[in-house]
XYZ file of C-alpha atoms in Angstrom:
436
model
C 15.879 -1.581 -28.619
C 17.966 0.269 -26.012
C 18.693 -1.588 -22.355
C 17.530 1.143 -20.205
C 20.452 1.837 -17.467
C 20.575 5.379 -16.116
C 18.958 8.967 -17.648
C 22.240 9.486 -19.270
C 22.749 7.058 -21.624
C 19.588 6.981 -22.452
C 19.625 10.413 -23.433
C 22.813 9.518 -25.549
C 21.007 7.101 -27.132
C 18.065 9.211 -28.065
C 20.529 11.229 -30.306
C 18.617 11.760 -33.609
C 15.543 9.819 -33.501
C 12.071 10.520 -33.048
C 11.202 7.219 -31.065
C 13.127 4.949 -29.020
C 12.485 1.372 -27.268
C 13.661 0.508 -23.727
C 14.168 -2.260 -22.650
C 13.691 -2.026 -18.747
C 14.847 -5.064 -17.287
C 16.593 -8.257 -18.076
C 14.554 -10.251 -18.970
C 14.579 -11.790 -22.463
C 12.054 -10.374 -24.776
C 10.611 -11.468 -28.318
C 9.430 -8.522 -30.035
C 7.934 -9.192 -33.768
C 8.774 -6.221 -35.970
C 4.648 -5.483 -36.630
C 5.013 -5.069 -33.018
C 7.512 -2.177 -32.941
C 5.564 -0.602 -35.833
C 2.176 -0.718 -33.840
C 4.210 0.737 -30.670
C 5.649 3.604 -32.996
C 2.421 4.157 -34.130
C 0.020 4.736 -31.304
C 3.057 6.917 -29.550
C 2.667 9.369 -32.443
C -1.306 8.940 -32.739
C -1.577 9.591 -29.116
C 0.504 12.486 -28.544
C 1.758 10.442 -25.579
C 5.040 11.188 -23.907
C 5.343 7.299 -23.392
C 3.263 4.068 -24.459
C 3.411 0.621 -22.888
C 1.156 -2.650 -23.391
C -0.097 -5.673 -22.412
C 2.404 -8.617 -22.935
C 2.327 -12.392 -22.501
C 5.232 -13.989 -20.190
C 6.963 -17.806 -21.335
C 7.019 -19.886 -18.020
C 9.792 -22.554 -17.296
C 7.529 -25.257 -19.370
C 7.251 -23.547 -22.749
C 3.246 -22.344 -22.132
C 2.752 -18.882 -22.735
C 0.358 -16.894 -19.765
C -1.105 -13.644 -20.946
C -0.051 -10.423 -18.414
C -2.302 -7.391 -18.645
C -1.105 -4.274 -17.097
C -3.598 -1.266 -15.581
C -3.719 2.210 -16.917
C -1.695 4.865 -15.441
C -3.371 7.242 -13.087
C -1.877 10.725 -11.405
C -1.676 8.575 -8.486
C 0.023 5.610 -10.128
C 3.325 6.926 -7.834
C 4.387 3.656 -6.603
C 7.971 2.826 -8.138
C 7.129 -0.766 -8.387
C 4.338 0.457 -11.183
C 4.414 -2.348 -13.569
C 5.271 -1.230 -17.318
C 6.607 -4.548 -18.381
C 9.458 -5.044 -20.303
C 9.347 -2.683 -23.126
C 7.947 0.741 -23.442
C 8.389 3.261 -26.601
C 9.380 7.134 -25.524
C 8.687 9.969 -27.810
C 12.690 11.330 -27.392
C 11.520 14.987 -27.966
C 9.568 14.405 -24.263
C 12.581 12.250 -23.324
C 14.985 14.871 -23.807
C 12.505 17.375 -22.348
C 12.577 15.224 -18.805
C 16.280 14.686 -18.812
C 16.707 18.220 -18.575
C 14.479 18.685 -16.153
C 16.287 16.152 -13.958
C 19.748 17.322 -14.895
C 20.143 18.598 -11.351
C 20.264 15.560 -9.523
C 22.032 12.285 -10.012
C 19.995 9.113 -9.656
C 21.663 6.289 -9.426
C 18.903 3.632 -8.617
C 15.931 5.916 -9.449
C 16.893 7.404 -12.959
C 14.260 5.136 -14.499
C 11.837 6.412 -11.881
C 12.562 10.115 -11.796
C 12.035 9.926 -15.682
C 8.602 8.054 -16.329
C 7.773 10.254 -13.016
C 8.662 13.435 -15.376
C 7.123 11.749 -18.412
C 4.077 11.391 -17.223
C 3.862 15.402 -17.130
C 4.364 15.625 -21.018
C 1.540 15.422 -23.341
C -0.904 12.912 -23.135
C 1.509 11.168 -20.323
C 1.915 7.541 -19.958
C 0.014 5.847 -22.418
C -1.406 1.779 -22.071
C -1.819 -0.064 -25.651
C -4.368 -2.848 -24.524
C -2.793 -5.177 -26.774
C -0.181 -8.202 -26.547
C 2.742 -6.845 -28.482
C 5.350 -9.007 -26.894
C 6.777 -11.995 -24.603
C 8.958 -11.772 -21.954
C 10.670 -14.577 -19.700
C 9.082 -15.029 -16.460
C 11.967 -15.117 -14.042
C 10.313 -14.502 -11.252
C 8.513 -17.587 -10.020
C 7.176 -16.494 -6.411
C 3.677 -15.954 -5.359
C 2.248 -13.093 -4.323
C 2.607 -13.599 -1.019
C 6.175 -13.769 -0.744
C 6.731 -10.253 -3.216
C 4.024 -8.217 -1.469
C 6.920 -6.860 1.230
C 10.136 -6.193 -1.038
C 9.286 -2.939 -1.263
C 10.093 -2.052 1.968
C 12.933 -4.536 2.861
C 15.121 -3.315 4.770
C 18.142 -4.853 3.148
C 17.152 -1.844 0.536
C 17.846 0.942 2.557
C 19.498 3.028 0.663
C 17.625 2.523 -2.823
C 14.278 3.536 -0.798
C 15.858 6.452 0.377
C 16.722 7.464 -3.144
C 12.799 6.348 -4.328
C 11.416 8.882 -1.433
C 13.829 11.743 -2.827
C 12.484 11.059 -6.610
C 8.599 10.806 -5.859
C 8.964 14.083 -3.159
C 11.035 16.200 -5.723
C 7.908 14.878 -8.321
C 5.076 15.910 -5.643
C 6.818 19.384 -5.816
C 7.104 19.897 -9.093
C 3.414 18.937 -9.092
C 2.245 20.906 -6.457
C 0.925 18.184 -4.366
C 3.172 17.937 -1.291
C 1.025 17.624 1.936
C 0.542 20.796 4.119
C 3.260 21.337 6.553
C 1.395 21.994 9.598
C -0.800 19.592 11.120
C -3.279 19.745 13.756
C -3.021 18.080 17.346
C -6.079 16.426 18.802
C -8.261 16.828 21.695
C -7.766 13.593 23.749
C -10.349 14.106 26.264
C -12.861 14.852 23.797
C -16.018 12.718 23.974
C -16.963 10.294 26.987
C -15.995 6.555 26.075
C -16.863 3.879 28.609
C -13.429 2.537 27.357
C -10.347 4.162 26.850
C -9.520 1.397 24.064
C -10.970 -1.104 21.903
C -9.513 -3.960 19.909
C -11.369 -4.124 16.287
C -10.768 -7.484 14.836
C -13.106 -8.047 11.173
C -13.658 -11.646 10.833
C -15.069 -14.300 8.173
C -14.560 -18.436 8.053
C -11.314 -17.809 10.350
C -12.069 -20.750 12.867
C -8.782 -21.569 12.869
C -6.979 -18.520 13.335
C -9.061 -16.030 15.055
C -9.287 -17.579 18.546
C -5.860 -16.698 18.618
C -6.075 -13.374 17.555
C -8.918 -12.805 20.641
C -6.806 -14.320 23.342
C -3.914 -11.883 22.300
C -6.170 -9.022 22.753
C -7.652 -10.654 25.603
C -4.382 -11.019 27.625
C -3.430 -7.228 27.338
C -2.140 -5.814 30.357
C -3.451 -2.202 30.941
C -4.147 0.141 33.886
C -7.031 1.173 31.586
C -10.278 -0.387 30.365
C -10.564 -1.803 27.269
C -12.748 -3.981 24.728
C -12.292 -6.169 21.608
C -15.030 -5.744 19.494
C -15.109 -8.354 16.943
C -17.492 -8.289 13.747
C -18.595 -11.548 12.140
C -19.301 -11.362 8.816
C -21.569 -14.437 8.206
C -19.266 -16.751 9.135
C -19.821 -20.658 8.091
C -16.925 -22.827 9.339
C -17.534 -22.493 12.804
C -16.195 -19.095 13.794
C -19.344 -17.509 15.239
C -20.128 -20.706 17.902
C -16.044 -20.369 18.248
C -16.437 -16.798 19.560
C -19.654 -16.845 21.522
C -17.689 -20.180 23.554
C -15.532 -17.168 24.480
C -16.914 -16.172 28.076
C -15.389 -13.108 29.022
C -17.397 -9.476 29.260
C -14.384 -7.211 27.255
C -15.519 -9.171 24.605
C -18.169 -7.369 21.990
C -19.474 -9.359 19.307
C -21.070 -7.788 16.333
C -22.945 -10.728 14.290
C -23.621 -10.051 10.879
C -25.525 -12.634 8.649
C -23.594 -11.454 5.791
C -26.506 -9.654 3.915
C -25.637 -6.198 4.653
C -22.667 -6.367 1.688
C -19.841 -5.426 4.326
C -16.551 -5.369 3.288
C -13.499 -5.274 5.530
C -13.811 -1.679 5.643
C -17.895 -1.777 6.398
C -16.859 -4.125 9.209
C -14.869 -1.573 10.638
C -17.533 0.848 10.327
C -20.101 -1.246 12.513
C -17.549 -1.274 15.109
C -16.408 2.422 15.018
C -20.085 3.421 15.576
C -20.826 1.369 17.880
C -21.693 2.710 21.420
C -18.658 0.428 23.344
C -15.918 1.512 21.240
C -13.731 3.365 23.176
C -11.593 6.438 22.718
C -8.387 4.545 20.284
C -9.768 1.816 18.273
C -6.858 -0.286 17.598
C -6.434 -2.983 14.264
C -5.823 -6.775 15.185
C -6.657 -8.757 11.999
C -7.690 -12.603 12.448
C -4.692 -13.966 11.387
C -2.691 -12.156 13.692
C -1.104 -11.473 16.848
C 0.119 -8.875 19.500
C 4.091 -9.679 19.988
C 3.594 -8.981 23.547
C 0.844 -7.884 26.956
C 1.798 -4.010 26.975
C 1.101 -3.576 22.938
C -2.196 -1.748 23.458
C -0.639 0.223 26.589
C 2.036 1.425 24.139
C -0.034 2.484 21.457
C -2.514 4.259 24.116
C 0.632 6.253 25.533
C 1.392 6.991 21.844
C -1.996 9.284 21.617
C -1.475 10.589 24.857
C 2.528 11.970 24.146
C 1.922 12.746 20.662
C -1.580 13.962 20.418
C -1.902 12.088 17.311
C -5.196 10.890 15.221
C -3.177 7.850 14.226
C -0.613 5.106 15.498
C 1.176 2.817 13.380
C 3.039 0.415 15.170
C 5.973 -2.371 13.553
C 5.742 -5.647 12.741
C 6.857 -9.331 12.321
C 6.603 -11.712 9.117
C 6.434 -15.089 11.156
C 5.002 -18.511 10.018
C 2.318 -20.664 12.422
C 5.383 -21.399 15.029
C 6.017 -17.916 15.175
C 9.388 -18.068 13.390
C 10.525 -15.291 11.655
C 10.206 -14.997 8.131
C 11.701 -13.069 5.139
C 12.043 -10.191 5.052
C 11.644 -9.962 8.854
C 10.747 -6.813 10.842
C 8.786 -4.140 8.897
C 9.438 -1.340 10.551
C 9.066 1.471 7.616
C 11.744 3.415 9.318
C 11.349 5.762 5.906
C 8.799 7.851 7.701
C 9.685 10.985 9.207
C 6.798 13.381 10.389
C 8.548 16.022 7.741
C 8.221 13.922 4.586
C 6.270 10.653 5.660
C 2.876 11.948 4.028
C 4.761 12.656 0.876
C 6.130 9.462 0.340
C 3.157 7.754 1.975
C 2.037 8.255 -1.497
C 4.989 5.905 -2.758
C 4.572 3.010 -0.924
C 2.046 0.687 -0.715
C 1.129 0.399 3.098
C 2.139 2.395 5.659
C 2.567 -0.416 8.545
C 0.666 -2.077 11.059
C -0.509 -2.355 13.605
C -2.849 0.584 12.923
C -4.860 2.536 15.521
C -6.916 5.423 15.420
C -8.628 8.008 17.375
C -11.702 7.368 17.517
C -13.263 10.929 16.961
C -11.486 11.855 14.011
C -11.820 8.522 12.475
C -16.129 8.760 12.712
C -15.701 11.758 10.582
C -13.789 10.027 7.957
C -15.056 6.016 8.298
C -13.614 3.570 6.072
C -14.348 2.952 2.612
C -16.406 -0.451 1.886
C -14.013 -2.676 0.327
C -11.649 -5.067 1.861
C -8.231 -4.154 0.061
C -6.730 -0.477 0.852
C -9.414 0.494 3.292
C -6.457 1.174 6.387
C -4.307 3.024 3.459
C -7.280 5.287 1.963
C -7.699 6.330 5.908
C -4.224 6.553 6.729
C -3.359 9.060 3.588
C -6.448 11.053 4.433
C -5.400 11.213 8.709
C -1.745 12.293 7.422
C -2.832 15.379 5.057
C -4.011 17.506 8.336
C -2.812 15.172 11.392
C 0.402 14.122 12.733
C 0.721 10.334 12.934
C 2.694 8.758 15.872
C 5.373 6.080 14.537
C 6.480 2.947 17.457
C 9.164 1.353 15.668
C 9.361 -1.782 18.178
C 7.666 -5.130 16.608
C 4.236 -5.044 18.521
C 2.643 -7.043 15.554
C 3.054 -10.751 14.402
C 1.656 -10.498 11.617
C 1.474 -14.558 10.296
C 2.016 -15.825 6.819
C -0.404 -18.908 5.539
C -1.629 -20.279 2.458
C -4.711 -18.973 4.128
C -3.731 -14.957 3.955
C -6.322 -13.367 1.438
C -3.084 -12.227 -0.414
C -1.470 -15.414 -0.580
C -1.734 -16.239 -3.761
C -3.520 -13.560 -6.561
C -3.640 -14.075 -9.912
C -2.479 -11.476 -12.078
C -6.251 -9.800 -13.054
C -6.462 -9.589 -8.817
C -3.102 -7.990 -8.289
C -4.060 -5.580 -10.691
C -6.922 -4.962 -9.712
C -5.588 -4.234 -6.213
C -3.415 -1.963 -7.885
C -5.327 0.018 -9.911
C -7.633 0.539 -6.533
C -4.952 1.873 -4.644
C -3.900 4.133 -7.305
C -6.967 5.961 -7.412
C -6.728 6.310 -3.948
C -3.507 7.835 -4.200
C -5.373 10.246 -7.514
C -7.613 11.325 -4.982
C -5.536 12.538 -2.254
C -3.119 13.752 -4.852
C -6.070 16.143 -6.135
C -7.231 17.283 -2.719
C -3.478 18.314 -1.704
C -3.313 20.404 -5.237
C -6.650 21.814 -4.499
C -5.332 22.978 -0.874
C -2.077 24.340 -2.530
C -3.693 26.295 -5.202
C -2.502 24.048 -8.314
C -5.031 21.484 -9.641
């Protein structure tokens, strides 16, 4: 079994075989010899360029935990796409790739670049839904604290890198976004608001008074609402919120019957008659870092002409101290490329606000995991998107958070939904550029 460092050696050690094992990180593996048979095996059966399975990871008291991964999509472009430890490469395809990549030198993203160019070779990237190995856990956090290393900013430079391997991909793909993009209308429609704070809420008594006042306490030389959608609370948060006397407030009380998701929440207050012209995104958790957030984000539209703002944001705990990895700013984005590698990552920022015209066309799927991101990736394949890369967002960490803590079958399952996303709008870009 061959470490897997950079494209290179790789290659060199592909050098007169028909099959070869990497080993992609450093974790220590055990790897039974049937094992390596049954991975040699349903590589050649397949026709696959690459197969990878389902392992089991030893934890720090000698149990063993079982650790499924998700099939591989078109859209499975994120570089954090988990694979595991091992994976057998058919070295014809491998050679094949490294070829194909021999104009560039990757030095973080030669793993990347190549299962990016494997996945173009014969059956492509292949999951064996079986346990054919263990690997060390060494990483012990939840998934609370991983969710944002993907865009810390202490890893500048190995993003940058990540965004030049998954846009040269795209390319060679035919899937890059169109170049020009269309300018809105802001004085289309009447709206008896020029603004309105959408804030989806369930069993969040003790966060989402917080979130209201914050709204409440914007400073604007414009009117605005909050419009906040109770999903059938039962801890208290519906008496919390009609004990809130002021009349910006809207409050849309569902009794939970209607099978609204995050996204179906959003909906209800989209349609509804007071939303105004820019419905901005304040979750329940969270917070506005300051009174002129929503008069920023309003100036945004008008400057840009944009169907979407995405504003920055802080990791903070309950006293509003700053947590790991600190400001998310996703300075990554530029209007030339952002779309492209909006396909990458796995959020594109908060806080998110949309025009209100545009987004009635599109409406939010009905789930409450990658409802803003399917709507974002659709908004940036014809629109430009306005970037503020001031914190106007604290967004708050507690054991609360809905993403505090998944298991493994939830993370994946996040995953694989997300992915699909990212299949679709990969397909309608080909289909605009001629090469589905």
């Amino acid at each position: 079994m061959v470490q897997f460092t950079d494209i290179q050696n790789t290659l060199n050690a592909a050098e007169g075989r028909d099959v070869l094992l990497l080993h992609l990180d450093g974790r220590e593996v055990s790897l039974p010899p049937e094992s390596e048979l049954r991975f040699r095996q349903v590589l050649e059966y397949s026709g696959a360029s690459m197969v990878y399975s389902h392992y089991n990871e030893l934890l720090t008291d000698g149990s063993i935990e079982p650790h499924p991964c998700i099939e591989y999509q078109p859209g499975s472009l994120r570089d954090d796409f988990d694979f595991g430890s091992v994976v057998a490469v058919n070295a014809g395809a491998l050679r094949e790739a490294a070829v194909s990549l021999a104009v560039d030198n990757y030095a973080d993203g030669g793993w990347y670049a190549l299962r990016l160019a494997l996945s173009q070779w014969g059956r492509g990237l292949l999951l064996c839904r079986e346990y054919l190995y263990t690997a060390t856990r060494t990483d012990h956090r939840k998934t609370g604290a991983k969710q944002h290393d993907y865009v810390d900013p202490r890893r500048r430079d190995y993003q940058i890198c990540m965004e030049r391997v998954c846009t040269r991909h795209l390319e060679s793909i035919g899937g890059l976004a169109p170049v020009c993009k269309k300018e809105v209308n802001i004085e289309e429609s009447y709206f008896d608001v020029e603004a309105s704070v959408i804030i989806p809420v369930r069993n969040r008594c003790r966060t989402v008074r917080d979130a209201v006042m914050s709204a409440l306490s914007q400073q604007t030389d414009f009117p605005f609402n909050v419009i906040v959608v109770d999903n059938g609370s039962t801890d208290g948060t519906r008496e919390l919120l009609e004990a809130i006397h002021d009349d910006r407030l809207e409050l849309i009380r569902l009794d939970g019957s209607e099978g609204l998701n995050i996204g179906g929440c959003w909906n209800a207050a989209v349609l509804h008659e007071k939303c105004g012209r820019y419905a901005v995104q304040l979750d329940s958790d969270d917070l506005y870092s300051n009174a002129d957030t929503l008069s920023r984000i309003v100036r945004k539209f008008r400057d840009d002409k944009c169907a979407m703002v995405i504003g920055s944001y802080m990791l903070t705990d309950f006293k509003l101290e700053e947590l790991p990895p600190g400001k998310i700013d996703h300075a990554e984005w530029t209007d030339e490329n952002g779309p492209n590698n909006a396909l990458r990552i796995n959020g594109l920022g908060a806080p998110r606000a949309f025009y209100t015209p545009v987004l009635r066309k599109i409406l939010f799927p009905n789930v409450s995991y990658g409802e803003d991101y399917a709507v974002a990736l659709r908004i940036s394949r014809d629109y430009r998107v306005g970037r503020i890369y001031d914190v106007l967002y604290l967004c708050r960490r507690w054991d609360g958070n809905s993403d505090a803590a998944l298991s493994v079958e939830k993370t994946n399952q996040n995953n694989l939904y997300k992915d699909f996303l990212r299949t679709c709008e990969l397909a309608a870009r080909q289909n605009i550029n001629g090469t589905l």
